[in-house]
mmCIF file of C-alpha atoms in Angstrom:
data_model
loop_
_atom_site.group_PDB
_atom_site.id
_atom_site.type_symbol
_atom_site.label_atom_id
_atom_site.label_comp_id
_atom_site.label_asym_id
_atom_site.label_seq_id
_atom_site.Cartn_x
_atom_site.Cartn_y
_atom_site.Cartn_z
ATOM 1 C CA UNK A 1 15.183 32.817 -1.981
ATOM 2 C CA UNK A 2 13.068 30.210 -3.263
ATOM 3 C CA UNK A 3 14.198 28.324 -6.187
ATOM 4 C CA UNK A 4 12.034 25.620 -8.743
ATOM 5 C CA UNK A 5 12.247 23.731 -12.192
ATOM 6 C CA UNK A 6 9.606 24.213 -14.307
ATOM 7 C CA UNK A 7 8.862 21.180 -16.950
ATOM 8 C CA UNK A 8 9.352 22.187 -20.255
ATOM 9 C CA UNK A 9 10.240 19.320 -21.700
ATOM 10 C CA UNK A 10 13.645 18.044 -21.317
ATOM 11 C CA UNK A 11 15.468 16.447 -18.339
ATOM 12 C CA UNK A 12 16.311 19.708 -16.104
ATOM 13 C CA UNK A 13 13.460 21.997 -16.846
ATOM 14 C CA UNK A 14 13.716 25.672 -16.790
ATOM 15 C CA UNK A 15 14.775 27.504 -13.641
ATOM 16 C CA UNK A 16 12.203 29.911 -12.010
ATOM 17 C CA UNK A 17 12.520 32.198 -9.123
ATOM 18 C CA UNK A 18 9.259 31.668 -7.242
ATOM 19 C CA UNK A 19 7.745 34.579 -4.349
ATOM 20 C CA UNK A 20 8.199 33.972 -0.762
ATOM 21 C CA UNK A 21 4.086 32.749 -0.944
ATOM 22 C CA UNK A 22 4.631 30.698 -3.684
ATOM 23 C CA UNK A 23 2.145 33.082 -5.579
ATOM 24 C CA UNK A 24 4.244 34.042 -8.284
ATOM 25 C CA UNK A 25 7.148 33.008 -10.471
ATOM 26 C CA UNK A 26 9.372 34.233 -12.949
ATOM 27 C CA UNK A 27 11.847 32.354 -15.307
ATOM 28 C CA UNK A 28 15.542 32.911 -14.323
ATOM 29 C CA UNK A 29 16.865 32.645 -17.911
ATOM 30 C CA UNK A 30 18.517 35.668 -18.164
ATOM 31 C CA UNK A 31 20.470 34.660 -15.496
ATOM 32 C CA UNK A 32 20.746 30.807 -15.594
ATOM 33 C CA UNK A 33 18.643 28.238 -17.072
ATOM 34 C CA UNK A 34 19.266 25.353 -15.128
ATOM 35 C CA UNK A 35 19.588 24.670 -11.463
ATOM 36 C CA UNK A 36 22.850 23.124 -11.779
ATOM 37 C CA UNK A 37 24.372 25.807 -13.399
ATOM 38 C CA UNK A 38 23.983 28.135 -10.209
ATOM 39 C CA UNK A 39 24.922 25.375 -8.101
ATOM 40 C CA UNK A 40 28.039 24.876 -10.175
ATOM 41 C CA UNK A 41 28.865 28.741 -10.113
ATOM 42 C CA UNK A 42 27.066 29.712 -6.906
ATOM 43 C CA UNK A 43 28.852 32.895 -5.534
ATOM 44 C CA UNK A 44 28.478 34.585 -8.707
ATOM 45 C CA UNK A 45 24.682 33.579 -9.927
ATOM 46 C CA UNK A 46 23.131 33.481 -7.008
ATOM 47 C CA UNK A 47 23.039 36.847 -5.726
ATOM 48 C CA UNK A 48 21.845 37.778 -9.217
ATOM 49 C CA UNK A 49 18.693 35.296 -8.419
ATOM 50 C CA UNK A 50 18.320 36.975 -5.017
ATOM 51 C CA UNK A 51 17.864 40.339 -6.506
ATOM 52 C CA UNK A 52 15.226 39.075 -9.211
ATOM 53 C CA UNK A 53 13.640 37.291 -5.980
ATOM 54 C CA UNK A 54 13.247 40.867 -3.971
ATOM 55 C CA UNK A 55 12.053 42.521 -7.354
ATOM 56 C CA UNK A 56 9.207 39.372 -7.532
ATOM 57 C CA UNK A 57 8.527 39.923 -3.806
ATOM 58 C CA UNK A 58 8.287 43.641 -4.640
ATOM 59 C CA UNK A 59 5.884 43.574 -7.317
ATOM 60 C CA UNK A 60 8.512 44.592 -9.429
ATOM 61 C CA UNK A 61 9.239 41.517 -11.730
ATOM 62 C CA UNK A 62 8.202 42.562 -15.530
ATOM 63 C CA UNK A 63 7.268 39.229 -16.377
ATOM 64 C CA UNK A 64 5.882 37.366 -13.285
ATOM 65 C CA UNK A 65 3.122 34.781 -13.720
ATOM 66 C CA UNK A 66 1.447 32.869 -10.940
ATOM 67 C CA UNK A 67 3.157 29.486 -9.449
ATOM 68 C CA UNK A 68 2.016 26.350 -9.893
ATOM 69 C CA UNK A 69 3.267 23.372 -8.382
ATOM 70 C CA UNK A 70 1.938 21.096 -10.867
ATOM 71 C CA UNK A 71 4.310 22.506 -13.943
ATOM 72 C CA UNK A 72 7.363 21.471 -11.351
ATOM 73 C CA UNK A 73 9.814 18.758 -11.421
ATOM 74 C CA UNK A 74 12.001 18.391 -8.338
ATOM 75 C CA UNK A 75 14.122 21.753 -8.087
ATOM 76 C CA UNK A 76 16.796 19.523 -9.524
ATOM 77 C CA UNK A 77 15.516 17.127 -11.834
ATOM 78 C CA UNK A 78 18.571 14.877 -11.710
ATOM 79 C CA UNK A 79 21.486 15.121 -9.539
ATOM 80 C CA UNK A 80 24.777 13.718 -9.468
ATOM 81 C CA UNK A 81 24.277 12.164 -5.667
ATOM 82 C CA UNK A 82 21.349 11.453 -3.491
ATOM 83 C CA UNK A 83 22.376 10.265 -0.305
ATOM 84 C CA UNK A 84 20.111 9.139 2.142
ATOM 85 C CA UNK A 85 20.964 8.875 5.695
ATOM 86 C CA UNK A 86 18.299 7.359 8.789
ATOM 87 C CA UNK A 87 19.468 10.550 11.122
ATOM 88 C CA UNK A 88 16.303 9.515 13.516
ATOM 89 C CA UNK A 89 17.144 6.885 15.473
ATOM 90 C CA UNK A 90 13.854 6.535 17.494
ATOM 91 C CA UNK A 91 12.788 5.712 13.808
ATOM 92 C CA UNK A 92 15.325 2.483 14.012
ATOM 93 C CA UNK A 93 14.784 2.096 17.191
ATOM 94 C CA UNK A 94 10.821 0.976 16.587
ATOM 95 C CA UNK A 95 11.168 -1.242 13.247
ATOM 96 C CA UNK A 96 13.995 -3.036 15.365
ATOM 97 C CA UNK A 97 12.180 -3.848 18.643
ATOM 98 C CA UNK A 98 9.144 -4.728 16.634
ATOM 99 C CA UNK A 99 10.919 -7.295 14.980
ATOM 100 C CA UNK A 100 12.821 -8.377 18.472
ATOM 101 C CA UNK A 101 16.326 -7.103 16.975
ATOM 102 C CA UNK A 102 18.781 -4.712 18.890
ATOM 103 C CA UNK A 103 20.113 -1.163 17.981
ATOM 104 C CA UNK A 104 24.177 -1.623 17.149
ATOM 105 C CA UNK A 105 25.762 0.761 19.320
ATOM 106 C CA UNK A 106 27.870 1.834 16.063
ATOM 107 C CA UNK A 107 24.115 3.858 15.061
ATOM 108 C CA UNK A 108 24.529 6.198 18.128
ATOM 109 C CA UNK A 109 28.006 7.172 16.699
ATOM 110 C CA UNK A 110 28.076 6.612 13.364
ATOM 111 C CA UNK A 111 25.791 7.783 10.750
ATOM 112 C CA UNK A 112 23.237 5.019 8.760
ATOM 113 C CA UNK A 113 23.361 5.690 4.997
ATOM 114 C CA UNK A 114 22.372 4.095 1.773
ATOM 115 C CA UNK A 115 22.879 5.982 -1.659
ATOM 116 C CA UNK A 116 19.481 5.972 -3.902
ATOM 117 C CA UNK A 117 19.135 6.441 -7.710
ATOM 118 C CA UNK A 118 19.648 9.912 -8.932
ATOM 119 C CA UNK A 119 19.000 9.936 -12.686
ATOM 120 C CA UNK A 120 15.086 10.173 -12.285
ATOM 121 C CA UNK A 121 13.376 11.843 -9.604
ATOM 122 C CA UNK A 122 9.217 12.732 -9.644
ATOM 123 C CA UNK A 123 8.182 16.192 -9.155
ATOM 124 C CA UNK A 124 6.043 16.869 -6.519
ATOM 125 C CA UNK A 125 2.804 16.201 -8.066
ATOM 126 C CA UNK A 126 3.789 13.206 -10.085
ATOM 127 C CA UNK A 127 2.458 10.408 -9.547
ATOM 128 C CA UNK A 128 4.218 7.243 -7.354
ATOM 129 C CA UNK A 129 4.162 4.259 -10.353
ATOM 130 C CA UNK A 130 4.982 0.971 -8.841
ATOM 131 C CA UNK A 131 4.406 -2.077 -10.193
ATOM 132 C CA UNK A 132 2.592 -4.661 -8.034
ATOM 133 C CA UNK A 133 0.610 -3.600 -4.680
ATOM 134 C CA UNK A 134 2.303 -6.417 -3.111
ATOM 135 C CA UNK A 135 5.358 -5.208 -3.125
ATOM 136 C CA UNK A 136 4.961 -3.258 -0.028
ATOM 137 C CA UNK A 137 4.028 0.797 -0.607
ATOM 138 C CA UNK A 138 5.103 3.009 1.584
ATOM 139 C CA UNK A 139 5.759 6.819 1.969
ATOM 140 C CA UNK A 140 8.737 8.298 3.755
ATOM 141 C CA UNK A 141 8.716 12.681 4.755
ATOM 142 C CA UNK A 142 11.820 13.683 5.113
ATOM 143 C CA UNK A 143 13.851 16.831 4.949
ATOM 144 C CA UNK A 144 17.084 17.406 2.246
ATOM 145 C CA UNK A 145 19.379 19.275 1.408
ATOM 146 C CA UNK A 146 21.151 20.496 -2.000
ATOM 147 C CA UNK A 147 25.180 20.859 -1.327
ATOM 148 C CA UNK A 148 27.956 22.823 -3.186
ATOM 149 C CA UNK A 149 31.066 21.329 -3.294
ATOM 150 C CA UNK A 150 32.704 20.159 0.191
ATOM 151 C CA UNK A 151 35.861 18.387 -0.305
ATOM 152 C CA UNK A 152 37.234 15.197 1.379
ATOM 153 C CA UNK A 153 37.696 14.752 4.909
ATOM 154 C CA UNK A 154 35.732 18.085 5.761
ATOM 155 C CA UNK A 155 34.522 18.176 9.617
ATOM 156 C CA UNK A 156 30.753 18.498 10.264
ATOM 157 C CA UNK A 157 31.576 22.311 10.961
ATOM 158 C CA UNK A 158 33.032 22.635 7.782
ATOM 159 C CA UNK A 159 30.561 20.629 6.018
ATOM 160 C CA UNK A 160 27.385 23.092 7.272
ATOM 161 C CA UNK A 161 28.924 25.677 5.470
ATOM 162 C CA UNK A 162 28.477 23.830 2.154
ATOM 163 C CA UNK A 163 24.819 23.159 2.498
ATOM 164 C CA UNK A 164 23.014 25.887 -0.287
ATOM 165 C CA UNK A 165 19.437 24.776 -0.064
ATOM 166 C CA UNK A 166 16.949 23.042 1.854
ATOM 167 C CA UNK A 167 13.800 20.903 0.455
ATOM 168 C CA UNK A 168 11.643 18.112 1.377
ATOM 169 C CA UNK A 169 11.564 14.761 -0.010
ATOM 170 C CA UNK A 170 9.275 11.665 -0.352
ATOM 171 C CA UNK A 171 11.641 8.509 -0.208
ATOM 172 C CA UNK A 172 9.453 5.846 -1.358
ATOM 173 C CA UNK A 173 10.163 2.828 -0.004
ATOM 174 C CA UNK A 174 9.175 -0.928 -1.591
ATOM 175 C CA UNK A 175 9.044 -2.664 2.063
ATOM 176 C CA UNK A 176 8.519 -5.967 1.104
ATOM 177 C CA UNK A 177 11.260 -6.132 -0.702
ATOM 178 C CA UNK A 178 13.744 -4.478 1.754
ATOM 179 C CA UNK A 179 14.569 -8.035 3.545
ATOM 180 C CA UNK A 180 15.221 -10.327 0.865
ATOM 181 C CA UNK A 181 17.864 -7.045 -0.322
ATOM 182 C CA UNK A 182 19.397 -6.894 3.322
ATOM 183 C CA UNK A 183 19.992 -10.324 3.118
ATOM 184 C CA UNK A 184 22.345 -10.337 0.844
ATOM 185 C CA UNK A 185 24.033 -7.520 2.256
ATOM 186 C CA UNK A 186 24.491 -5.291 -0.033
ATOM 187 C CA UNK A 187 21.621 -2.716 0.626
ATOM 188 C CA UNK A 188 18.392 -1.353 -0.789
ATOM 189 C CA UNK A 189 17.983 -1.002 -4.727
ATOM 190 C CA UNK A 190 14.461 -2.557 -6.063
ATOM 191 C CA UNK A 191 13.213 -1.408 -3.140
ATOM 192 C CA UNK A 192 13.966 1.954 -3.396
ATOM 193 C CA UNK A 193 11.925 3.517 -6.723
ATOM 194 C CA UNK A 194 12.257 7.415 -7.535
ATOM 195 C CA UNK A 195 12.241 9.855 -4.983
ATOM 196 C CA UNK A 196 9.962 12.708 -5.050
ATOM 197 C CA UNK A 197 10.791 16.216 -3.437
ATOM 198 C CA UNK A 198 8.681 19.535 -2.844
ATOM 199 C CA UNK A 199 7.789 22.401 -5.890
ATOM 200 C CA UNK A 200 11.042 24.794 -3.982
ATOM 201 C CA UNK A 201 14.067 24.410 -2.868
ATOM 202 C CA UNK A 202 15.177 27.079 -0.331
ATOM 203 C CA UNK A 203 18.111 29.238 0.966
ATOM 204 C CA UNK A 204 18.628 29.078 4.678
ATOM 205 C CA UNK A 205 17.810 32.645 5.571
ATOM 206 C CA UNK A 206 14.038 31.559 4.425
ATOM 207 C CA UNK A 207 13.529 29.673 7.661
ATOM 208 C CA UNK A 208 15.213 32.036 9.984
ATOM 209 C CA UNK A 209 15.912 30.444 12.908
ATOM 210 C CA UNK A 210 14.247 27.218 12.390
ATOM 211 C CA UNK A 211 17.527 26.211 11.097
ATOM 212 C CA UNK A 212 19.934 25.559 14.292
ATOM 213 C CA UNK A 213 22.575 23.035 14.863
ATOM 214 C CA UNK A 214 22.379 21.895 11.173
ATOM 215 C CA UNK A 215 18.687 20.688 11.990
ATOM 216 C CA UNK A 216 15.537 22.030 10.494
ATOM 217 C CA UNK A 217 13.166 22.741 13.418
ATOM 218 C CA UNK A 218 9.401 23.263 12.398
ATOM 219 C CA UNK A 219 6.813 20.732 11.910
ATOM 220 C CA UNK A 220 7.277 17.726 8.697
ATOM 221 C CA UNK A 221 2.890 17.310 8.131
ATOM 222 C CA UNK A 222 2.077 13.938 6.738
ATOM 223 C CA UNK A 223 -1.526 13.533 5.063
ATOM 224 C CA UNK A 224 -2.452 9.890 3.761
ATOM 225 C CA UNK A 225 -5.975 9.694 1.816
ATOM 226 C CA UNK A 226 -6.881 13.199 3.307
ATOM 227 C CA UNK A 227 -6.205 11.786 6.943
ATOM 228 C CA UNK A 228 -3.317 13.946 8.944
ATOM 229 C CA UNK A 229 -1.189 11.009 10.297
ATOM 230 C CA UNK A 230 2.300 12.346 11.403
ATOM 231 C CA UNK A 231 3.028 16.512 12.734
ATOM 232 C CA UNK A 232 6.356 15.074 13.535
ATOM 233 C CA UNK A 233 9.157 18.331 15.024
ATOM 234 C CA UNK A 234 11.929 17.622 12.283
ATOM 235 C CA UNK A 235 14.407 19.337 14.343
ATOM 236 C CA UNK A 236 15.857 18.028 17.878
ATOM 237 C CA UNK A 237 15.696 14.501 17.798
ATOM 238 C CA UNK A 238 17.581 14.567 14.789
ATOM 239 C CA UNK A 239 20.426 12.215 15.934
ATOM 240 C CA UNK A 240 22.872 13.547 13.333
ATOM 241 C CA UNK A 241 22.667 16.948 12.037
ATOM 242 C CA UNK A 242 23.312 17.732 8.042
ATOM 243 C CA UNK A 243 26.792 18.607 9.019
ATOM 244 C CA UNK A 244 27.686 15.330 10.398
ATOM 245 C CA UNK A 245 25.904 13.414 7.214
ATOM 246 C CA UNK A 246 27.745 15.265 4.806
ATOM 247 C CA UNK A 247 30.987 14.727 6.652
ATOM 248 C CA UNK A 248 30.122 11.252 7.257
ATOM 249 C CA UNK A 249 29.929 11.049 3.074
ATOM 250 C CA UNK A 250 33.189 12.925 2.809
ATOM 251 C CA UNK A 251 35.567 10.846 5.312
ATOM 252 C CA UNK A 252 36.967 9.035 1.969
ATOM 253 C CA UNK A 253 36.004 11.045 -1.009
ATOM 254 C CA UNK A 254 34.645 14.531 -2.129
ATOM 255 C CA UNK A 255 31.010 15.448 -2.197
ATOM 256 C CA UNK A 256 30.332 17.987 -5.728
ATOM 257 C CA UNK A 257 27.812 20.611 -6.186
ATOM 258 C CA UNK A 258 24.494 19.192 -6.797
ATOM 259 C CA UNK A 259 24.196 16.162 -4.502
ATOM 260 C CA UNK A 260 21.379 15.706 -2.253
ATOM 261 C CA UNK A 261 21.386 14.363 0.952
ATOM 262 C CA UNK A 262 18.243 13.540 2.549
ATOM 263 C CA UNK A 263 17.668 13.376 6.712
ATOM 264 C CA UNK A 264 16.279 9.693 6.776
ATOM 265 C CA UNK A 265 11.971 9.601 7.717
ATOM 266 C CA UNK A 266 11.529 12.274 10.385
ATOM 267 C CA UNK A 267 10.193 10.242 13.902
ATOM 268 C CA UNK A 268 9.674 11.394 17.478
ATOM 269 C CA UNK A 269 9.737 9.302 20.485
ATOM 270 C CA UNK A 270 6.098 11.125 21.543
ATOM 271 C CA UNK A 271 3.939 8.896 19.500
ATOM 272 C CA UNK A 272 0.754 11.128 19.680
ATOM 273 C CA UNK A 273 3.175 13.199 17.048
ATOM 274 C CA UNK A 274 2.160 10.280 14.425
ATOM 275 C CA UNK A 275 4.189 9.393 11.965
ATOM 276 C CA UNK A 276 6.458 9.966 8.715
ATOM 277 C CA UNK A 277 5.788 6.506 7.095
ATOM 278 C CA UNK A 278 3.664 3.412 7.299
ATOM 279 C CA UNK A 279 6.371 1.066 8.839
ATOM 280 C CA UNK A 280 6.771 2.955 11.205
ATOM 281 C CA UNK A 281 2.488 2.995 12.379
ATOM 282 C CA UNK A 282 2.990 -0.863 11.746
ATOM 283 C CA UNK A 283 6.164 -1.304 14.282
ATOM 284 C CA UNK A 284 3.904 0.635 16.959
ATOM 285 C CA UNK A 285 1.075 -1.274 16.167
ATOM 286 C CA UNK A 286 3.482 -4.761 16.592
ATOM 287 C CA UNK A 287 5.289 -3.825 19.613
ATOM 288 C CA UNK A 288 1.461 -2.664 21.238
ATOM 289 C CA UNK A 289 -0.631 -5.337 20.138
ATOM 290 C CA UNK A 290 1.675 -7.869 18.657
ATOM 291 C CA UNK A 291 1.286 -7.417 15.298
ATOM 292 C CA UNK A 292 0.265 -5.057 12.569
ATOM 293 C CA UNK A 293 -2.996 -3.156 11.253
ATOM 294 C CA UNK A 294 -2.190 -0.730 8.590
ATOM 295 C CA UNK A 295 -1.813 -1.979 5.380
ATOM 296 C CA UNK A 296 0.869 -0.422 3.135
ATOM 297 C CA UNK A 297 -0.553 1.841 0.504
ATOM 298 C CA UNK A 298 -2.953 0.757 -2.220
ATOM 299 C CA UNK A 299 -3.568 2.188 -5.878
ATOM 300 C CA UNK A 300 -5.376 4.886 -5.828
ATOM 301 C CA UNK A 301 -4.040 6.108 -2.596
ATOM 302 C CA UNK A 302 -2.761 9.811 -1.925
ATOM 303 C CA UNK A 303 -0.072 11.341 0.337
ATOM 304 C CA UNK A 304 0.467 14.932 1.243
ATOM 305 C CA UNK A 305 3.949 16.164 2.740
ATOM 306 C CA UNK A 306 4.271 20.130 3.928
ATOM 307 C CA UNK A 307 5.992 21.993 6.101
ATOM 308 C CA UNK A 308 4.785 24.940 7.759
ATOM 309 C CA UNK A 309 6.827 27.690 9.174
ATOM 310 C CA UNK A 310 6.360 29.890 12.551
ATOM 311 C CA UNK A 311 4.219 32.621 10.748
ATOM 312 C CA UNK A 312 1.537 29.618 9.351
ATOM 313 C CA UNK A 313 2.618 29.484 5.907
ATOM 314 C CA UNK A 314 3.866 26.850 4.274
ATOM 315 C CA UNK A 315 7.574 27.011 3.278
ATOM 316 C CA UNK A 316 8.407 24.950 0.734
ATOM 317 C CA UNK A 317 4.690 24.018 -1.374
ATOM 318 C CA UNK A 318 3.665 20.349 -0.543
ATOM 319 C CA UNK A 319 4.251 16.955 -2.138
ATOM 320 C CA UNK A 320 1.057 15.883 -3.309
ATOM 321 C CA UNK A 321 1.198 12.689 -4.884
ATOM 322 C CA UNK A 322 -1.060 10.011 -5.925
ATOM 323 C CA UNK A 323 -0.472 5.669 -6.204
ATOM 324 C CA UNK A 324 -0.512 3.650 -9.311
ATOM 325 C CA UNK A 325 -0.304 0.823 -11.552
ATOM 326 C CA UNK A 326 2.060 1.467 -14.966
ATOM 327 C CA UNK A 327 -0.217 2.060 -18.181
ATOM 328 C CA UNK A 328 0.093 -0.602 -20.168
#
């Protein structure tokens, strides 16, 4: 099923039950109002959602009305964890050797992972509000996932099983103020503002067998200013798989229903793939020609992230944002 928050004012929306073509929708209220709520009592709510879902798909819904993205916050509007892990090495791999540094051996074995702000995330058609230009703008396509609760030293195995939806995410990223963070070793913060994710989140029966291995295999398309720049495969050079993120978050304490954890900017050694974000086109650009070309993003600019699945269509709506300054 496919799964969004509609803004109606408050902090966590209204839940909706939206068609497999994102063509319709249809509040879930009689069921449960908030996303949280069926996260919190999943077994029981959810296969009450899945047969208001088959009615919608059916034609059947009394009181469908037709989807649209721009009413939608993130599917959940605030969660109690968003983790973010870097599960693409060749994505490391590049902003390291363009600035002469080696890979740690630890990141073959050992999952990269900051934790991001979770009390305020944009909807998909909300606009990216940043204060200065200079401060390096920069888009990041990823892929996420919504957990249930898996509890405290759960094995990657173990931890697949607690994964409920799927979603994608834009983890905008500050990058000139990344270093002057790093250096005092204590990771990102400034530089990571709110997080953005697609109109649905979705059950894993809705990609079929695009989801393998605790990867999501189809197709993360990037479009910056109208321009297609990344068709990066999401799925097998995923280093570490959802399982192994989650577990990697649960070695010393429990995860809860309603955290996210997001797959790090999707990146694929082919480089006629393109890319997920603009530090990435600017490493290639460094270790080609010695230095880079791109510019970061710029007010006014506009990024589109989608995902389409093996029958054309996309899967989860698309993150269509645009850049700006704050009103004053």
């Amino acid at each position: 099923m496919k799964l969004a928050s509609y803004k109606d004012g408050s902090r966590d929306g209204q839940l909706v039950v939206v068609s497999r073509d994102l063509s319709m929708a249809h509040y879930a209220n009689g069921i449960a109002t908030r996303l949280q709520q069926v996260l919190d009592d999943w077994n029981f709510l959810s296969p009450q959602l899945e047969d208001l879902y088959t009615s919608l798909n059916h034609g059947r819904a009394r009181h469908a009305f037709p989807f649209d993205p721009k009413m939608c916050m993130a599917p959940l509007p605030r969660a109690y964890q968003w983790a973010d892990g870097s599960a693409f090495i060749n994505h490391v791999e590049l902003v390291r050797k363009a600035r002469n540094a080696e890979v740690p051996e630890s990141f073959y074995t050992d999952p990269l992972m900051y934790q991001g702000g979770s009390d305020d995330f944009l909807g998909p058609c909300d606009d990216i509000v940043v204060p200065s230009e200079k401060m390096g703008i920069d888009f990041e396509a990823e892929v996420a996932v919504i957990t249930g609760d898996v509890p405290m030293g759960a094995t990657p195995d173990e931890a697949l099983e607690g994964i409920r939806l799927l979603m994608l995410a834009n983890d905008v990223s500050l990058r000139n103020l990344i270093p002057a963070e790093l250096a005092k070793g204590f990771g990102f913060f400034q530089s990571k503002p709110a997080t953005a994710f697609s109109p649905v989140a979705v059950t894993l029966d809705e990609v079929g067998g695009a989801w393998k291995g605790g990867r999501l295999h189809l197709p993360l398309q990037s479009t910056w200013n109208g321009k297609r720049v990344g068709l990066c495969d999401a799925g097998p050079e995923m280093t570490f798989h959802f399982g192994q993120l989650i577990a990697h978050i649960c070695k010393t304490r429990n995860v809860r229903a309603g955290s996210i954890v997001g797959s790090g900017t999707v990146s694929n050694k082919d480089w006629t793939h393109g890319y997920s974000c603009v530090a990435e086109k600017r490493a290639i650009e460094t270790i080609e020609h010695g230095e880079p070309k791109t510019e970061f993003m710029k007010y006014g600019d506009t990024i589109r992230i989608e995902m389409k699945g093996i029958d054309g269509q996309t899967v989860f709506g698309a993150i269509d944002q645009s850049v700006r300054a704050p009103i004053q």
